[in-house]
Coordinates of C-alpha atoms and ligand atoms in Angstrom, one line a residue:
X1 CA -41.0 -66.1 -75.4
X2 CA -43.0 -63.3 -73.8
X3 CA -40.8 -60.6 -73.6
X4 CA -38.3 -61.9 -76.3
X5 CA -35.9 -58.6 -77.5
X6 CA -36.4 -56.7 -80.9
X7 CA -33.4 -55.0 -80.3
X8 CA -30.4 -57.3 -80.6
X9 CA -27.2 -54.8 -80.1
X10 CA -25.2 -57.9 -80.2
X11 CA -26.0 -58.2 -83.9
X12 CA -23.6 -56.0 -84.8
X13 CA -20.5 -57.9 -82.1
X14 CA -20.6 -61.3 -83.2
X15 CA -18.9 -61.1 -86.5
X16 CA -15.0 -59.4 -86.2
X17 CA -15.8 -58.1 -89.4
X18 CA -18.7 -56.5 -88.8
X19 CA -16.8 -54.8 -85.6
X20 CA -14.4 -53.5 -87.6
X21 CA -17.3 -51.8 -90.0
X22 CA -18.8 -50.3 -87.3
X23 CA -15.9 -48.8 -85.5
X24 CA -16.5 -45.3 -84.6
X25 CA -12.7 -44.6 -83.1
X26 CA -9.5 -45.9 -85.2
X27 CA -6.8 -44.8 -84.2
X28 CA -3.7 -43.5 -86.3
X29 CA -0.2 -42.9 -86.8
X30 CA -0.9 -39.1 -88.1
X31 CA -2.8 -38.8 -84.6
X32 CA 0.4 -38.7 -82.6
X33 CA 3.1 -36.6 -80.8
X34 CA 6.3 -38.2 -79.4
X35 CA 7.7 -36.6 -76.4
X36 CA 11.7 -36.2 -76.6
X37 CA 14.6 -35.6 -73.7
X38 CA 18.0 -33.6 -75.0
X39 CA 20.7 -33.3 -72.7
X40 CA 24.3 -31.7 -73.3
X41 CA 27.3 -34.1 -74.0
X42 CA 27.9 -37.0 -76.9
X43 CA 26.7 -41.2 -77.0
X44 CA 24.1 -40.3 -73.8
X45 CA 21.6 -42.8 -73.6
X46 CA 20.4 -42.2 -69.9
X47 CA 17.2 -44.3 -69.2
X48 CA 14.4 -42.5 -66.7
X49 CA 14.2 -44.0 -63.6
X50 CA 10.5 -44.0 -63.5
X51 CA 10.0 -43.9 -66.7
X52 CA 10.7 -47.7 -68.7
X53 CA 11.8 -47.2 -72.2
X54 CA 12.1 -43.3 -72.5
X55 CA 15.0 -42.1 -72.6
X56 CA 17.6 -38.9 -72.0
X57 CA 19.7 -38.2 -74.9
X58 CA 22.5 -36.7 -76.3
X59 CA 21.8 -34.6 -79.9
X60 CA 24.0 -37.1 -81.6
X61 CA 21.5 -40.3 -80.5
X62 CA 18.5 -37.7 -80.4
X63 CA 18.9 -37.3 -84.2
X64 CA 19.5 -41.0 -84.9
X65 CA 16.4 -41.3 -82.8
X66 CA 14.7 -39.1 -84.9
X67 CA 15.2 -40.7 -88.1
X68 CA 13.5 -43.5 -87.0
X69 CA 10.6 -41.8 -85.6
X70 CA 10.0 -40.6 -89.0
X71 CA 11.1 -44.1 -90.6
X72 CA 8.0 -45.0 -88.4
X73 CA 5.7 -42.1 -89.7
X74 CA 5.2 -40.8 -87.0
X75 CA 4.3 -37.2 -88.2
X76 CA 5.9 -34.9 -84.4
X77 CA 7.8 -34.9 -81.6
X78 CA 8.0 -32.9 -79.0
X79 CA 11.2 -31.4 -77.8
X80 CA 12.3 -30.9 -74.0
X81 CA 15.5 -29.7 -72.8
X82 CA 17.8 -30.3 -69.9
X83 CA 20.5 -27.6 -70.0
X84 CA 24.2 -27.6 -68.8
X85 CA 23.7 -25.0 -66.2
X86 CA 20.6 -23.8 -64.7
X87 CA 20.1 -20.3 -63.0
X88 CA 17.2 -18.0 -61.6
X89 CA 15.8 -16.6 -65.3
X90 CA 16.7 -19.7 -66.7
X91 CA 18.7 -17.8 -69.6
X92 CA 19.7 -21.4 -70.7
X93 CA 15.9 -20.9 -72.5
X94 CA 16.4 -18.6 -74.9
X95 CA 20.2 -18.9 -75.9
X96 CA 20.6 -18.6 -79.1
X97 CA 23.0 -21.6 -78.9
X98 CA 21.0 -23.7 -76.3
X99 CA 20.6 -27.6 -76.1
X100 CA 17.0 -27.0 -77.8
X101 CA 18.1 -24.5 -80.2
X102 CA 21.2 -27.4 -81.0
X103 CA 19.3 -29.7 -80.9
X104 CA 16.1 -27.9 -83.3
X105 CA 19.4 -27.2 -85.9
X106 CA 20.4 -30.6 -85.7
X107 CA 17.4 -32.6 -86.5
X108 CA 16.3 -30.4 -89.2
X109 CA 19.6 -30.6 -91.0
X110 CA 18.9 -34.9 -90.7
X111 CA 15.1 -35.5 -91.9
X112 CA 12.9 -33.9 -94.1
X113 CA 9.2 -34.1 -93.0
X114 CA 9.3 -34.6 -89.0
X115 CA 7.6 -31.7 -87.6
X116 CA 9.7 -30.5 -84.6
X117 CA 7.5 -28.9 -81.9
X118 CA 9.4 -27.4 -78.7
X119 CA 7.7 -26.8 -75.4
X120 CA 8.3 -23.6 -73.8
X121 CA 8.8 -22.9 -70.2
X122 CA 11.5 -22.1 -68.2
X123 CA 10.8 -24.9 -65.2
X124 CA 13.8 -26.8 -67.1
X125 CA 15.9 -23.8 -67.2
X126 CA 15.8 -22.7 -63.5
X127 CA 17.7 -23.2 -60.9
X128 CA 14.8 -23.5 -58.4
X129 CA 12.7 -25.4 -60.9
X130 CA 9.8 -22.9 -60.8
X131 CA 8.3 -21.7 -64.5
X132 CA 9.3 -18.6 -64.0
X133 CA 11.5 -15.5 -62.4
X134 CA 10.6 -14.9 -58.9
X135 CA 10.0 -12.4 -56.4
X136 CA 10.7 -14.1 -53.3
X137 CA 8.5 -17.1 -54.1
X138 CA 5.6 -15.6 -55.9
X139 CA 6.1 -16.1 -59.7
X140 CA 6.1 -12.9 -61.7
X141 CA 3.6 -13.4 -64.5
X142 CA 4.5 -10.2 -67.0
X143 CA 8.6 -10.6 -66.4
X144 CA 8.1 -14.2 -67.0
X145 CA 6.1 -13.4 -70.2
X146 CA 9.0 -11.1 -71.9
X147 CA 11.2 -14.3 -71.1
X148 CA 9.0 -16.8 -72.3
X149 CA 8.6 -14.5 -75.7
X150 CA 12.4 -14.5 -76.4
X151 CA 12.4 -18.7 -75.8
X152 CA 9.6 -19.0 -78.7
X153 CA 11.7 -16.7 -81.2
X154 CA 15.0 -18.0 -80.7
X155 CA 13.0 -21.8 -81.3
X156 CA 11.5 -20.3 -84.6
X157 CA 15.2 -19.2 -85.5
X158 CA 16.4 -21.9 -84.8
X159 CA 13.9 -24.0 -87.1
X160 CA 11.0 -25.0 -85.3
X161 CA 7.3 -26.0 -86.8
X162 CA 5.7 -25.2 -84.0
X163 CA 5.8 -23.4 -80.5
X164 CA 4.3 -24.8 -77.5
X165 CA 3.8 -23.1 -74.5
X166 CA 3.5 -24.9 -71.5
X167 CA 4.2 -22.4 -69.0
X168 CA 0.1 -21.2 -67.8
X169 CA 1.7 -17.4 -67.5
X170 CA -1.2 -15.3 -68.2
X171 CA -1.4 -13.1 -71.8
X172 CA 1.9 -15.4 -72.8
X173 CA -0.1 -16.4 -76.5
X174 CA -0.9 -12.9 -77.5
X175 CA 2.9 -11.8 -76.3
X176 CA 4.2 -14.9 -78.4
X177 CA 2.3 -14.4 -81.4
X178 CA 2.7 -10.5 -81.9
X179 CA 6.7 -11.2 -81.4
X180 CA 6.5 -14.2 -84.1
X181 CA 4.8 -12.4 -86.2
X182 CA 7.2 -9.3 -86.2
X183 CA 9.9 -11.7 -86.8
X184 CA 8.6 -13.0 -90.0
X185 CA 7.0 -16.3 -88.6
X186 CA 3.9 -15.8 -89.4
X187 CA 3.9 -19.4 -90.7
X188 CA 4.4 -21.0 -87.0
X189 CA 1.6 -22.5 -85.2
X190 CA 1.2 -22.3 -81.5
X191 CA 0.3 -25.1 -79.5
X192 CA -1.1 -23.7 -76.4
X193 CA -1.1 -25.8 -73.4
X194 CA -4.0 -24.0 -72.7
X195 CA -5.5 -26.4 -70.2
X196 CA -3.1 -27.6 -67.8
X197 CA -3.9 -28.9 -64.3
X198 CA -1.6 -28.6 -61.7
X199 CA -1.4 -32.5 -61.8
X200 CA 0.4 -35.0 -59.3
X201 CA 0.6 -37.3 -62.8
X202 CA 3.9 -34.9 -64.0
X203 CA 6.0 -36.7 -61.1
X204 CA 8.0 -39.0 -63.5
X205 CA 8.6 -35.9 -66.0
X206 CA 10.4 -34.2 -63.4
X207 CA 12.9 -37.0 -62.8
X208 CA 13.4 -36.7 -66.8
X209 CA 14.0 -33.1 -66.7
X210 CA 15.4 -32.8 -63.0
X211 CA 12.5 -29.5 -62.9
X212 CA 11.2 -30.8 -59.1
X213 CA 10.2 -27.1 -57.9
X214 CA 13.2 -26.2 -55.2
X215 CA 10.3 -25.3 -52.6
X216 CA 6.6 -24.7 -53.4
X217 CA 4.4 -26.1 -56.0
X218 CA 2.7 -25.4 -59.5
X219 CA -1.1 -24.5 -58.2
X220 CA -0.1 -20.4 -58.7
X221 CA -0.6 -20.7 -62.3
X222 CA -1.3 -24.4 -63.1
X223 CA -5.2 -25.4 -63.1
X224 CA -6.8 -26.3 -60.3
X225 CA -7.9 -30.5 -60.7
X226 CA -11.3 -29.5 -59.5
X227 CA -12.3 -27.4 -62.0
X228 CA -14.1 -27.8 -65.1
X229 CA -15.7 -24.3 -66.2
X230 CA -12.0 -23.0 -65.8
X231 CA -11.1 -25.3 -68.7
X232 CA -13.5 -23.3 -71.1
X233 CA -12.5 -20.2 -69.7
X234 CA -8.5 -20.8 -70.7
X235 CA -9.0 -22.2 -74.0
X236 CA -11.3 -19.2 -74.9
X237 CA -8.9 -16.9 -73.7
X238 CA -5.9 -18.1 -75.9
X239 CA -7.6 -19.0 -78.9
X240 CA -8.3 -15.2 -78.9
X241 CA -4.7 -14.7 -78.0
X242 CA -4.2 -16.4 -81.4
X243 CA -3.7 -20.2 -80.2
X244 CA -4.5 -22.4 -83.4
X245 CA -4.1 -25.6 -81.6
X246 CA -5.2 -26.2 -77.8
X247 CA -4.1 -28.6 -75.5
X248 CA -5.3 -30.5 -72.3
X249 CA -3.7 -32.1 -70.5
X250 CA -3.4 -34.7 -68.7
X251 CA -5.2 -36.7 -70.4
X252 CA -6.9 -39.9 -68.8
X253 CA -8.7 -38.6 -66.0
X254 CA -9.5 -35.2 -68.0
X255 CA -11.1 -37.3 -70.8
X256 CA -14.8 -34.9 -69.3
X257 CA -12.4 -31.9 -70.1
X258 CA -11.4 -32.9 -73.2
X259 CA -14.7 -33.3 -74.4
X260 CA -16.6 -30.2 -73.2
X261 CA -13.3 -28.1 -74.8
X262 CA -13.5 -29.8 -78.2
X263 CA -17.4 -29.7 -78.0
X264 CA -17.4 -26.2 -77.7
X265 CA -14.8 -24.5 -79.8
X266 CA -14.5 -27.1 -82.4
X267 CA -10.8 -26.2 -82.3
X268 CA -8.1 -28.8 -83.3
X269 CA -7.5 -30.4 -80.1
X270 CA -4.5 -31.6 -78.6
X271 CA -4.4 -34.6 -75.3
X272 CA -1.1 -35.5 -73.4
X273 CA -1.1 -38.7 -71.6
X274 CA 1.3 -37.3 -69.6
X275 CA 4.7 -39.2 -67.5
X276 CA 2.8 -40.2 -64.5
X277 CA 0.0 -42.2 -67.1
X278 CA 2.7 -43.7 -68.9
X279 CA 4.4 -44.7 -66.1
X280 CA 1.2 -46.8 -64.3
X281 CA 0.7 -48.5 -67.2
X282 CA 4.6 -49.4 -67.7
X283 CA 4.9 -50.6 -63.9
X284 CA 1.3 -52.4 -63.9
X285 CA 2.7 -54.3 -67.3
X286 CA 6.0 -55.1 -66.3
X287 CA 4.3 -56.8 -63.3
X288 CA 1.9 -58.6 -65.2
X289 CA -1.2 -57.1 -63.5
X290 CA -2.4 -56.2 -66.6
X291 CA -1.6 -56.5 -70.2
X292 CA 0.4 -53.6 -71.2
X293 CA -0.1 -53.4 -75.1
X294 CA -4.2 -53.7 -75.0
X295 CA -4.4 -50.8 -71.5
X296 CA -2.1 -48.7 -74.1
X297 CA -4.7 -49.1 -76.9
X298 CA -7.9 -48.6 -74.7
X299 CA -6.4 -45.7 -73.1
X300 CA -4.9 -43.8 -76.4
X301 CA -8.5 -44.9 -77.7
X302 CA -10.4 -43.1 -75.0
X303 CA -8.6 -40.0 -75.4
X304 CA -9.4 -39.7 -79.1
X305 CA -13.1 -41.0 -78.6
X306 CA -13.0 -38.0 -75.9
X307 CA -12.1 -35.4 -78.7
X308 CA -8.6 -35.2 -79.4
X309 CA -7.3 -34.4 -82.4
X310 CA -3.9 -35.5 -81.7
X311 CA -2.2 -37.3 -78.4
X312 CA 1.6 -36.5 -77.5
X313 CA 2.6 -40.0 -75.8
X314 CA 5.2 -41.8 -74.9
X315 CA 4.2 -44.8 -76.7
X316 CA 3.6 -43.1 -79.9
X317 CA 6.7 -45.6 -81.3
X318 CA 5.2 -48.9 -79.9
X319 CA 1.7 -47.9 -81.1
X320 CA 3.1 -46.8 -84.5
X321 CA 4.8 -50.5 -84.4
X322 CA 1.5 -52.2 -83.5
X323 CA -0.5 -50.5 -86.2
X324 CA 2.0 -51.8 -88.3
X325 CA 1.7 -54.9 -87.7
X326 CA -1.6 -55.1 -87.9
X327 CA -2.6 -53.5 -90.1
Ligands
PBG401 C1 6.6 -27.9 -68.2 C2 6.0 -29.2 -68.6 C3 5.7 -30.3 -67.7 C4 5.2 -31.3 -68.5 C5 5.3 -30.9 -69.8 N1 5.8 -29.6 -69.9 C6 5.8 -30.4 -66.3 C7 5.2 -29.5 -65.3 O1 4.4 -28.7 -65.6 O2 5.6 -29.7 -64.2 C8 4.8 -32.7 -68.0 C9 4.7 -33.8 -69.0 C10 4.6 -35.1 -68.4 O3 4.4 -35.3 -67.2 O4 4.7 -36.1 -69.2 N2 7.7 -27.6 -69.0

């Protein structure tokens, strides 16, 4: 018994109760986001291809949809729109009478305490799929900006809790809050995707919002997947724009990102485990190679145990369901 242990870390394992007491990460209902596909036209209930259990919908089925969401408790979704017509300024974005300005109207008319965030780019809108208006193939980032401003105040207008930019233009949060604020929203929140990597995981989101860039990439304005300082350097930059949530994303392999961001500005933090996750985790379950409910827990786990205050997934219904149930 020479070199018997005085530290027994295993003390604290054996017992299940004892595990649950000394559980540093729980994760909750109010922690999540649920991502949401509106398309024009009635009783559409389009599954994505690549995406198992997410769905395209109509406003009429969004807002049943919706209902239940909040049934649930799940406390937001997340609101992305695939237009009837798409063009080169992608004025389907900031139509007063667009499928996300609808569909905002409609969902607020059905439930009470849902908070209805929108995302705001115009990759959905255009006709070449790029996040903004063009010269030749470069992305104009000021022209894009004054678009991107008149998409977050026809949102508010139209009901919105809160504004999420997801476009990476530069000076897009300081446009966006100066314009809400002259409007009278000085209530509304913005979201800023301030960290976004120009990420080969989006692939199964641009089946959902049929946004595939016409020629080209993202890497002009998206982050570059190398970087890390960078990360620091955006968030500071919008939170002095006026962001008062920031967001990384993805989330799984950024979990380092994550971290250092919420580390440093102790801002509420926001992770999306993002199509291309979802999607691994969906194919690799549906094959049996591993089991889908417990990779969906360790990895929503991670990303809160990493920092994040909340997580937009698309399994915020099946985890709300599991913490039902076991709870
Ligand atoms: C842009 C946007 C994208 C996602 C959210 N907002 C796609 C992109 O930048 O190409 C990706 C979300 C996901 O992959 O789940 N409007």
């Amino acid at each position: 018994m020479a070199n018997f242990p005085t530290k027994r870390l295993r003390r604290l394992r054996y017992n299940p109760t004892v595990r649950d007491l000394v559980r540093e990460t729980i994760l909750t209902k109010n922690d999540l986001i649920y991502p949401l596909f509106v398309v024009p036209g009635e009783k559409i209930k389009n599954e994505i291809r690549s995406m198992p259990g997410v769905f395209q919908m109509s406003i009429d089925i969004l807002v049943e949809e919706c209902k239940e969401v909040e049934k649930l408790s799940i406390p937001a979704i997340i609101l992305f729109g695939i237009p009837d017509h798409k063009d080169e300024v992608g004025s389907g974005a900031y139509d007063p009478n667009g499928i996300i300005q609808q569909a905002v109207r409609a969902i607020k008319k059905a439930v009470k305490k849902l908070l209805v965030i929108t995302d705001v780019c115009l990759c959905e809108y255009t006709s070449h799929g790029h996040c903004g208006v063009l010269n030749g193939e470069k992305i104009l980032n000021d022209e894009t900006v004054e678009l991107l401003v008149k998409e977050s105040i026809s949102h508010a207008e139209a009901g919105a809790d809160i504004i999420a930019p997801s476009d990476m233009m530069d000076g897009r949060i300081g446009a966006i809050r100066k314009a809400l604020d002259e409007k009278g929203f000085i209530e509304i929140p913005i979201l800023s995707y301030a960290v976004k990597y120009s990420s080969s995981f989006y692939g199964p989101f641009r089946d959902a919002v049929e946004s595939a860039p016409a020629f080209g990439d993202r890497r002009s304005h998206q982050m570059d997947i190398a970087n890390g300082s960078e990360a620091l350097r955006e968030a500071e930059s919008d939170i002095e724009e006026g962001a008062d949530i920031i967001m990384v994303k993805p989330a799984g392999a950024y979990l380092d990102i994550i971290w250092r961001v919420k580390e440093k500005f102790g801002m509420p933090t926001a992770a999306y485990q993002v199509s291309g996750e979802y999607a691994m985790i969906k194919a690799a379950g549906r094959n049996n190679w591993i089991d889908e409910e417990s990779v969906m827990i360790e990895s929503l786990t991670a990303i809160k145990r990493a920092g994040a205050d909340m997580i937009l997934t698309y399994f915020a219904k099946d985890i709300a369901k599991y913490l039902d149930k076991y709870k």
